Structures are given as C-alpha cells and as structure tokens.
Coordinates of C-alpha atoms in Angstrom, one line a residue:
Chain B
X15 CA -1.0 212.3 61.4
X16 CA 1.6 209.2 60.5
X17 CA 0.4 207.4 57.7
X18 CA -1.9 204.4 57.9
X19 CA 0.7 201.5 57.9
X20 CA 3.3 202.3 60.0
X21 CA 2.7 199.8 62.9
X22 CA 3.1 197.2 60.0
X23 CA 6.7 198.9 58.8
X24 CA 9.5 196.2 59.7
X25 CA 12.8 198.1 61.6
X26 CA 16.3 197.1 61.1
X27 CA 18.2 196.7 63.9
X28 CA 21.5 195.0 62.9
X29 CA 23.0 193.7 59.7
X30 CA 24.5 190.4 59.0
X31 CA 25.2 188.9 55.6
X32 CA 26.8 185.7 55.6
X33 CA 28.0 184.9 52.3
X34 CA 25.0 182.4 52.0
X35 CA 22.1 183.4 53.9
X36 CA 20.9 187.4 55.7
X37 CA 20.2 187.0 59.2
X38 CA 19.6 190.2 60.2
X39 CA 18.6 191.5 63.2
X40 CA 15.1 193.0 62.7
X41 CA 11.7 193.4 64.6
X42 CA 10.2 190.0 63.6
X43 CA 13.7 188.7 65.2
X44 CA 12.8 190.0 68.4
X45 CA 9.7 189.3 68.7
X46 CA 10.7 185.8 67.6
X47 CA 12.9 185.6 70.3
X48 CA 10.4 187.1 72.4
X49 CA 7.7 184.2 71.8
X50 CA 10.2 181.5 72.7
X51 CA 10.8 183.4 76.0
X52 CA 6.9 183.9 76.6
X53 CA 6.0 180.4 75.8
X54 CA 8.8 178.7 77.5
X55 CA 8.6 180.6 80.5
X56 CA 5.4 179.9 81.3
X57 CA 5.7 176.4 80.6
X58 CA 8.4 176.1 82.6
X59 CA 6.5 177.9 85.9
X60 CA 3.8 176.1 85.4
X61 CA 6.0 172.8 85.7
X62 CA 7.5 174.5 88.7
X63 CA 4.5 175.4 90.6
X64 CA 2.7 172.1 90.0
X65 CA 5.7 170.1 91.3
X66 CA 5.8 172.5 94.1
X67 CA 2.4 172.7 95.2
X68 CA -0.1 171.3 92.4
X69 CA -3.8 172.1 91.6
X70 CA -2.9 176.3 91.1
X71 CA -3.8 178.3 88.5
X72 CA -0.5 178.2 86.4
X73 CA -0.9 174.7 86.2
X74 CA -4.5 174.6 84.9
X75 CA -3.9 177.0 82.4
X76 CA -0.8 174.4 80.9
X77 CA -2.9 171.5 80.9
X78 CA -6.5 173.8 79.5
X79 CA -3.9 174.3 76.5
X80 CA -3.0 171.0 76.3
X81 CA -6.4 169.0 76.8
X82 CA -7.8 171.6 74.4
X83 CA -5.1 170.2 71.5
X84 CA -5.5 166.9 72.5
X85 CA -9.3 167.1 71.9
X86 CA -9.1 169.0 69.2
X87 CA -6.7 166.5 67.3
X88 CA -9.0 163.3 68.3
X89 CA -12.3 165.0 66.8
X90 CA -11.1 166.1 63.6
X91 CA -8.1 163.0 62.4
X92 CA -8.6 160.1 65.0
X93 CA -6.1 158.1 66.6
X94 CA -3.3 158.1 63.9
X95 CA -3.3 161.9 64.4
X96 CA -2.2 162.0 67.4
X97 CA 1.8 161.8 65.8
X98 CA 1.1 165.2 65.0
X99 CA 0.7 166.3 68.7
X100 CA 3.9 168.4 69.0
X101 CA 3.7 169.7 65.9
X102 CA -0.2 171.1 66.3
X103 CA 0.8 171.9 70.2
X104 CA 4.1 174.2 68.7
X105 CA 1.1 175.7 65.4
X106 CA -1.3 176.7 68.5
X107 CA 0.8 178.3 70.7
X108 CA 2.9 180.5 68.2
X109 CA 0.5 181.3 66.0
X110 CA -2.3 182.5 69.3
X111 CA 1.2 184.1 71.2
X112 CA 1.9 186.1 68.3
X113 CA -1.6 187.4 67.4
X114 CA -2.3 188.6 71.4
X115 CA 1.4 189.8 71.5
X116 CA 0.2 192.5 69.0
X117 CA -2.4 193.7 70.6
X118 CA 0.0 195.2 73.0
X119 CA 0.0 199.2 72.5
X120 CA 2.6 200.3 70.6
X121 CA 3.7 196.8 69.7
X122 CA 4.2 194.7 66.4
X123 CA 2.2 192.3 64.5
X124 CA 3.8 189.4 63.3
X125 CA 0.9 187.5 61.7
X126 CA 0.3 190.6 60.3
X127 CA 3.1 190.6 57.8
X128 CA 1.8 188.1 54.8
X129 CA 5.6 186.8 54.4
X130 CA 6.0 184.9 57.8
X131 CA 1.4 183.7 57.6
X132 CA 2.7 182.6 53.7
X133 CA 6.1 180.7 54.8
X134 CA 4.3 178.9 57.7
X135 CA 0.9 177.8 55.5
X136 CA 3.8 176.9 52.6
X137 CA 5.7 175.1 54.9
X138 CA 2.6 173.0 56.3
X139 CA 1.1 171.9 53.3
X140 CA 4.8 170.9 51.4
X141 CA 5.3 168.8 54.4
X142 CA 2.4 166.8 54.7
X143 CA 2.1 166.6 51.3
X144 CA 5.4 164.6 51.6
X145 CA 4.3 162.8 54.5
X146 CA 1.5 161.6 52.5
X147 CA 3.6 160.0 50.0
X148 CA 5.4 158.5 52.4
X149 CA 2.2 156.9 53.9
X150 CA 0.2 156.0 50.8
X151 CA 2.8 155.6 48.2
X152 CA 2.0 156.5 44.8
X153 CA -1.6 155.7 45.9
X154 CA -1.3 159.2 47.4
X155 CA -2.6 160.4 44.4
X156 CA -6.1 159.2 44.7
X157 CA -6.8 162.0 46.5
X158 CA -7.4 164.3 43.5
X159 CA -10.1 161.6 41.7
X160 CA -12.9 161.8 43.7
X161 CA -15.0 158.0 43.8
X162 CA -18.6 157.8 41.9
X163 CA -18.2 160.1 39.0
X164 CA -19.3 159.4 35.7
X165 CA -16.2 159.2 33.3
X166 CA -16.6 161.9 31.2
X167 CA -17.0 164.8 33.9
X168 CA -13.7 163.4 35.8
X169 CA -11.0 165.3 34.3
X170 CA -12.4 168.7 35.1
X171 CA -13.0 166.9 38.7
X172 CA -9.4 166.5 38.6
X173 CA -8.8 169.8 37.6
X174 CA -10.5 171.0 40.3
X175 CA -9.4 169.2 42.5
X176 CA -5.6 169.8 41.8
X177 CA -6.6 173.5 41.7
X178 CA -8.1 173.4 45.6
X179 CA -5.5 171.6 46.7
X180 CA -2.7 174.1 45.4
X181 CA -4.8 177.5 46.5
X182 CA -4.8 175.5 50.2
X183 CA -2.0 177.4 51.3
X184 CA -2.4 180.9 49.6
X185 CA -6.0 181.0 51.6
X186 CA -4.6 179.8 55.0
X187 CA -1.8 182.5 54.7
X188 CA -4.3 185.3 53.4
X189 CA -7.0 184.5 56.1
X190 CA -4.7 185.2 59.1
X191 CA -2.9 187.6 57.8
X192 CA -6.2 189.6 56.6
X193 CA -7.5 189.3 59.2
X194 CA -4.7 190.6 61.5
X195 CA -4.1 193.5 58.9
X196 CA -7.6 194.5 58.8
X197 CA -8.7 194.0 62.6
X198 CA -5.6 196.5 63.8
X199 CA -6.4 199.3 60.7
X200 CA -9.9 198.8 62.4
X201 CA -8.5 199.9 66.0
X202 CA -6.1 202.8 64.7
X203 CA -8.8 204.7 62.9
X204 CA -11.3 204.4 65.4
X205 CA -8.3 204.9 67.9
X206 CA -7.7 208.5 65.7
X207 CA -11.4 209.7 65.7
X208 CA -11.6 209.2 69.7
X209 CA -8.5 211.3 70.2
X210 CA -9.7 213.7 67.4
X211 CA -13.5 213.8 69.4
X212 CA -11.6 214.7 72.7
X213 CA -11.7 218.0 72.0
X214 CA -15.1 218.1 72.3
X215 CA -15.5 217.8 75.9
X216 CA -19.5 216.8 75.9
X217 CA -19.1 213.6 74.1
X218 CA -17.3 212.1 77.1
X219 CA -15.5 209.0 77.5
X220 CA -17.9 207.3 74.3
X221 CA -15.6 207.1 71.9
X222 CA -12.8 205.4 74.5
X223 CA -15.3 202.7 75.2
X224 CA -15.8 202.1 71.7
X225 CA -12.3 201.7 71.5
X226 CA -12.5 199.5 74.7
X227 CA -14.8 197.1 73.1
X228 CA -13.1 196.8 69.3
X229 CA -10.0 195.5 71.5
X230 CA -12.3 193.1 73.1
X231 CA -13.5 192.3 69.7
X232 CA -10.1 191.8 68.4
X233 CA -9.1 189.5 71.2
X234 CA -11.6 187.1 70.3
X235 CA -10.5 187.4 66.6
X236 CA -6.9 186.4 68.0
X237 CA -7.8 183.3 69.9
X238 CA -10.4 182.4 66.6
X239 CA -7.5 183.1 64.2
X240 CA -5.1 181.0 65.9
X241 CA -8.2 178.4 66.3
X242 CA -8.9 178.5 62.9
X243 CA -5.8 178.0 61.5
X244 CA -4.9 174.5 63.3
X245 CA -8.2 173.6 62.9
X246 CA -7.7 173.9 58.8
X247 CA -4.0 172.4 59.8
X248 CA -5.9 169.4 61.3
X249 CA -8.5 168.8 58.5
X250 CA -6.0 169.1 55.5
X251 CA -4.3 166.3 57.3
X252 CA -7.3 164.3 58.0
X253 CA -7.5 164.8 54.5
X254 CA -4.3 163.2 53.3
X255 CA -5.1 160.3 56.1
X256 CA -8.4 159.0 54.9
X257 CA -7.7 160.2 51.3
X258 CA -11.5 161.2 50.8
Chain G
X1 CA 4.9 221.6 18.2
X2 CA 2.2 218.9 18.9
X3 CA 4.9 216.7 21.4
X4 CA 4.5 219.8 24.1
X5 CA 3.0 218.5 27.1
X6 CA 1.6 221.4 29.0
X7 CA 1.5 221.4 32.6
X8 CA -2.0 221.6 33.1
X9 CA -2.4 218.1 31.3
X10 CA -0.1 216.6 34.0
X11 CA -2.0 217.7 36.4
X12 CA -5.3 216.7 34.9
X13 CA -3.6 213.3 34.4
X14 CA -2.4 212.7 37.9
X15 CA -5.9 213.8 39.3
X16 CA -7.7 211.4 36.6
X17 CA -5.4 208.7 38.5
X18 CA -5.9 209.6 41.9
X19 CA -9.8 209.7 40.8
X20 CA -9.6 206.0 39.3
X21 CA -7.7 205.0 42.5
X22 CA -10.6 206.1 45.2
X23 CA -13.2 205.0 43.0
X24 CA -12.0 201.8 42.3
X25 CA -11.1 201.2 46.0
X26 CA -14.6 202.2 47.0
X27 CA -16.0 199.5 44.4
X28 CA -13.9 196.9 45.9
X29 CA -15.3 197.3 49.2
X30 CA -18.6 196.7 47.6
X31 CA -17.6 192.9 48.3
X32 CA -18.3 193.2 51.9
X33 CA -22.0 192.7 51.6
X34 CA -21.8 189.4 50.6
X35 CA -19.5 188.9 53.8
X36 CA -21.9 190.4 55.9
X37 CA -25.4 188.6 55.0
X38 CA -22.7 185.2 54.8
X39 CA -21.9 185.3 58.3
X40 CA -25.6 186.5 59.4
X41 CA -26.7 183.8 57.8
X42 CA -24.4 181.3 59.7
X43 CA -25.6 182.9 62.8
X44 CA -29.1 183.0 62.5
X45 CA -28.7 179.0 61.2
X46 CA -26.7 178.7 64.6
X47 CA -29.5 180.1 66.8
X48 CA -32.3 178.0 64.9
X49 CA -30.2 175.1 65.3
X50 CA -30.1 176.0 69.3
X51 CA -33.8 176.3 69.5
X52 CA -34.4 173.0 68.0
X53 CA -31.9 171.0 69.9
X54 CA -30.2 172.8 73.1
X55 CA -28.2 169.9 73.7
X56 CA -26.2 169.9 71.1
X57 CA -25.3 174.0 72.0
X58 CA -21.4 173.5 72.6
X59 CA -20.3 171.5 69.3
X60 CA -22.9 173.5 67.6
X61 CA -21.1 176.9 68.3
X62 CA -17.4 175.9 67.2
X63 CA -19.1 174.5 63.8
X64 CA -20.3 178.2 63.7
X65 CA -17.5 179.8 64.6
X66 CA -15.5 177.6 62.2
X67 CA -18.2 179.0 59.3
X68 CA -18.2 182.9 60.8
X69 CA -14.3 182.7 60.3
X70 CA -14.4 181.2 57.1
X71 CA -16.9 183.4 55.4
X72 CA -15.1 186.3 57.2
X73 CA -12.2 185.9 55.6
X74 CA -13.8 185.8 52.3
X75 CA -15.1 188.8 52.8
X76 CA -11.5 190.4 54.0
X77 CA -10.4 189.6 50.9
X78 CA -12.2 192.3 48.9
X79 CA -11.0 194.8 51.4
X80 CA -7.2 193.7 51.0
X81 CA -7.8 194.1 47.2
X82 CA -9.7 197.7 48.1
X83 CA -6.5 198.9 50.3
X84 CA -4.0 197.3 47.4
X85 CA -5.6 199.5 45.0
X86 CA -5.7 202.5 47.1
X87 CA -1.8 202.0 48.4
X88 CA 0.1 200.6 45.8

C-alpha cells in the first residue's frame, strides 16, 4: 500500500530558473492552466449558444453563477460592493473549479496544498487592507477601537482586535485547505477498506456505496468550501467599508 | 566505559518515540468532540428555528451552513495538528 499522502505529492515536470524568479513546470501549473481552459470554455459556449439560440441550459448555468454572485455581494456589503464584482466572480469560480476538479479519480488537489489556500487568503486581505486606506485615510484605523468602551479596558480591545484581524488570513487559508486535506484522506481510507473487504464476497457492493455517498458528501463540501470562502471574502470587506 | 550506547537502548529509544508519536496523535484528535456537539448544535438551532418560523427556511439554512462550516473547520484543526504529529 502507497503511503497516505501521495495524491498530495507535487511532480516536476520541467525546470526553468530564470536568473530572478523559478517557473517551473509542475502539477499545480497544469492544472492552473487547466482551470483557465475549464472556465473560459464554458463561458465562452455558453455566450455561443445563447446568441445562437437563447434560453438552453448552458446559458442558465452562466447567468445561475452570476445572479448567485451578484446576490451574494448585495446582501453582505451593499451597493458600494458591487466594485468588487469581478474580483469575487474570478474568487468563486477558481476556488469551486479547483476543489470539484479534485474530486476527479486519480487527479490533484490544488486547494489542497496550504501554499497556494495561504498565498490567495494573503493576497486578499494585503489588498483590501490597502484599499481601505485608500478609502478612509488614516481614519482607516478606527477599525481596531471598537465605539462604547470604557477607557481603561480599550487597549486590550485593541489588542484584540489587531490580533483578529492579523490571524484573518492564517484561518481562511487553514479552513479550505483542511478541509480539502481532510475530506480526500477521508475517501482514500474508506476507498482502501472497500477494496480490502472485496475479498469477502458476502459483504457485497456495501462498502462501494459507502464510498458512493462520502463522494457525494465531499461534493457538497466543495461547493460550501468555495461558498465559504467568498462569503468570509465579502464580510472582511464589508468590514473595512462600514468600519464597525 | 559509561559513553557505550548499546543497541538495545536505541531501540528502546526509537520505540519510546514512535510510542509518544501515536499517543499524542490519538490525544489530538480528542478535539473533535467539541466539533461535533458544535455543529449539532447549529443544526438542531436550525431546525427549531424552521419550526418556529417556516418562512424564513431559505436564509435560515445558508446562516447554518455558514456556522456548520465554520465550526467545522475548527474542529479540522485538531486533526491537522493530530496528522502533524504523527507525520512530521
């Protein structure tokens, strides 16, 4: 038996050092590339088939994507949130593409690697954190003094404060990619006992509908996961808008 | 003479290791419980919330899958620390 964690080992495929920068060539590059093709692809028959005919499925699955955003972005920040539209729209669809790509057989799991959930939840928060200065000004910093507290508790309010706001990132990352980690060490094990209980001919197919249903299971987790995490997205930046 | 390590200690040692190792990963996993009567609890809030007011069903259940995620998640975090102890 392979060890546990080799569906998470990364695979080099071809090496290129720059003098600067290493862009090599591995298995998160593919599938990378792979995403774009996915995701562009079906935009781009969707947009074909509605011009062409209109009102089929293709089409309705574009604009459930879309409308589901949308909504999503005038619940949580209001109006002025909707600047972030392409950027949320771009979060959904990589983050949900990746996380049902890997539940392919025999595939990999990009949000299951903690580097590429911890440079995307980095990336986020340094950016709106410098879009909220931008917007507010110094006054940005308001939002680590929260309003109505007697004097002498507020600097371990502050404290606090400063503290939650600088774990943000280290628990978006860990969430998805726990999640993801966990949720395919859950299907390989149970995967291991069913083939190990074939042997035994009485037990039957049981085992390969337990499988069955884990997958299920993990689908949902997928489309939660990638929920979740522009969902967070949204209210850290609902955050930085109203500043408490 | 007292500096000779004999193998037998080695042994011992490495098996005292491996013996720290399973334990402690086992203990880690403890953590889960708290996971598991967390999101029970936002479920069972969920379906008394339902029963009281049936209209309000749909925003209801992304506010509780919003909380099973969250508390999910917390409780993933004592397994990664169990499998970082019994890996690394």
């Amino acid at each position: 038996m392979k060890s546990l964690f080799e569906q998470f080992e990364i695979d080099l495929y071809c090496i290129i050092i720059t003098r600067f920068f290493d862009v090599s060539i591995t298995t998160i590059t593919v599938y990378l590339g792979l995403l774009m093709v996915i995701v562009i692809g079906m935009y781009k028959v969707s947009l074909y088939k509605a011009t062409l005919i209109g009102n089929n499925n293709w089409q309705h699955i574009g604009e459930m994507i879309y409308e589901f955003v949308v909504d999503l972005i005038l619940e949580q920040v209001g109006k002025p949130g909707i600047l972030f539209f392409p950027f949320i729209m771009s979060l959904f669809l990589f983050v949900l593409t990746l996380n049902v790509m890997g539940l392919i057989p025999l595939s990999f799991t990009v949000t299951g690697q903690l580097l590429v959930t911890f440079t995307l939840a980095i990336t986020i928060m340094i950016g709106i954190t410098i879009w909220g200065f931008r917007i507010h000004g110094i006054k940005f910093l308001n939002i680590f003094v929260p309003s109505g507290i007697e004097p002498w508790l507020l600097p371990l309010l502050v404290f606090i404060e400063i503290m939650s706001y600088v774990l943000r990132p280290i628990s978006l990352a860990v969430r998805l990619f726990a999640n993801m980690l966990a949720g395919h060490l859950l299907i390989h094990i149970i995967g291991v006992a069913a083939i190990y209980l074939m042997q035994f001919y009485f037990i039957g197919i049981l085992p390969w509908i337990c499988v069955i249903a884990f997958m299920f299971l993990e689908l949902g987790i997928a489309f939660l996961q990638a929920y979740v995490f522009v969902l967070l997205t949204l209210i850290y930046i609902a955050n930085i808008i109203n500043l408490h | 003479m007292k500096n000779i390590v004999k193998i037998e200690q080695l042994e011992l040692a490495s098996a005292v290791v491996e013996l720290g190792k399973k334990v402690g990963a086992g203990l880690a996993a403890i953590g889960l419980t708290g996971a598991g009567a967390g999101v029970g609890i936002v479920f069972a809030a969920f379906i008394l919330a339902v029963g009281m007011n049936p209209n309000l069903r749909g925003e209801l259940f992304k506010l509780a899958m919003l909380g099973f995620a969250l508390s999910e998640a917390v409780g993933l975090l004592a397994l990664m620390m169990s499998f970082l102890i019994l890996y690394s």
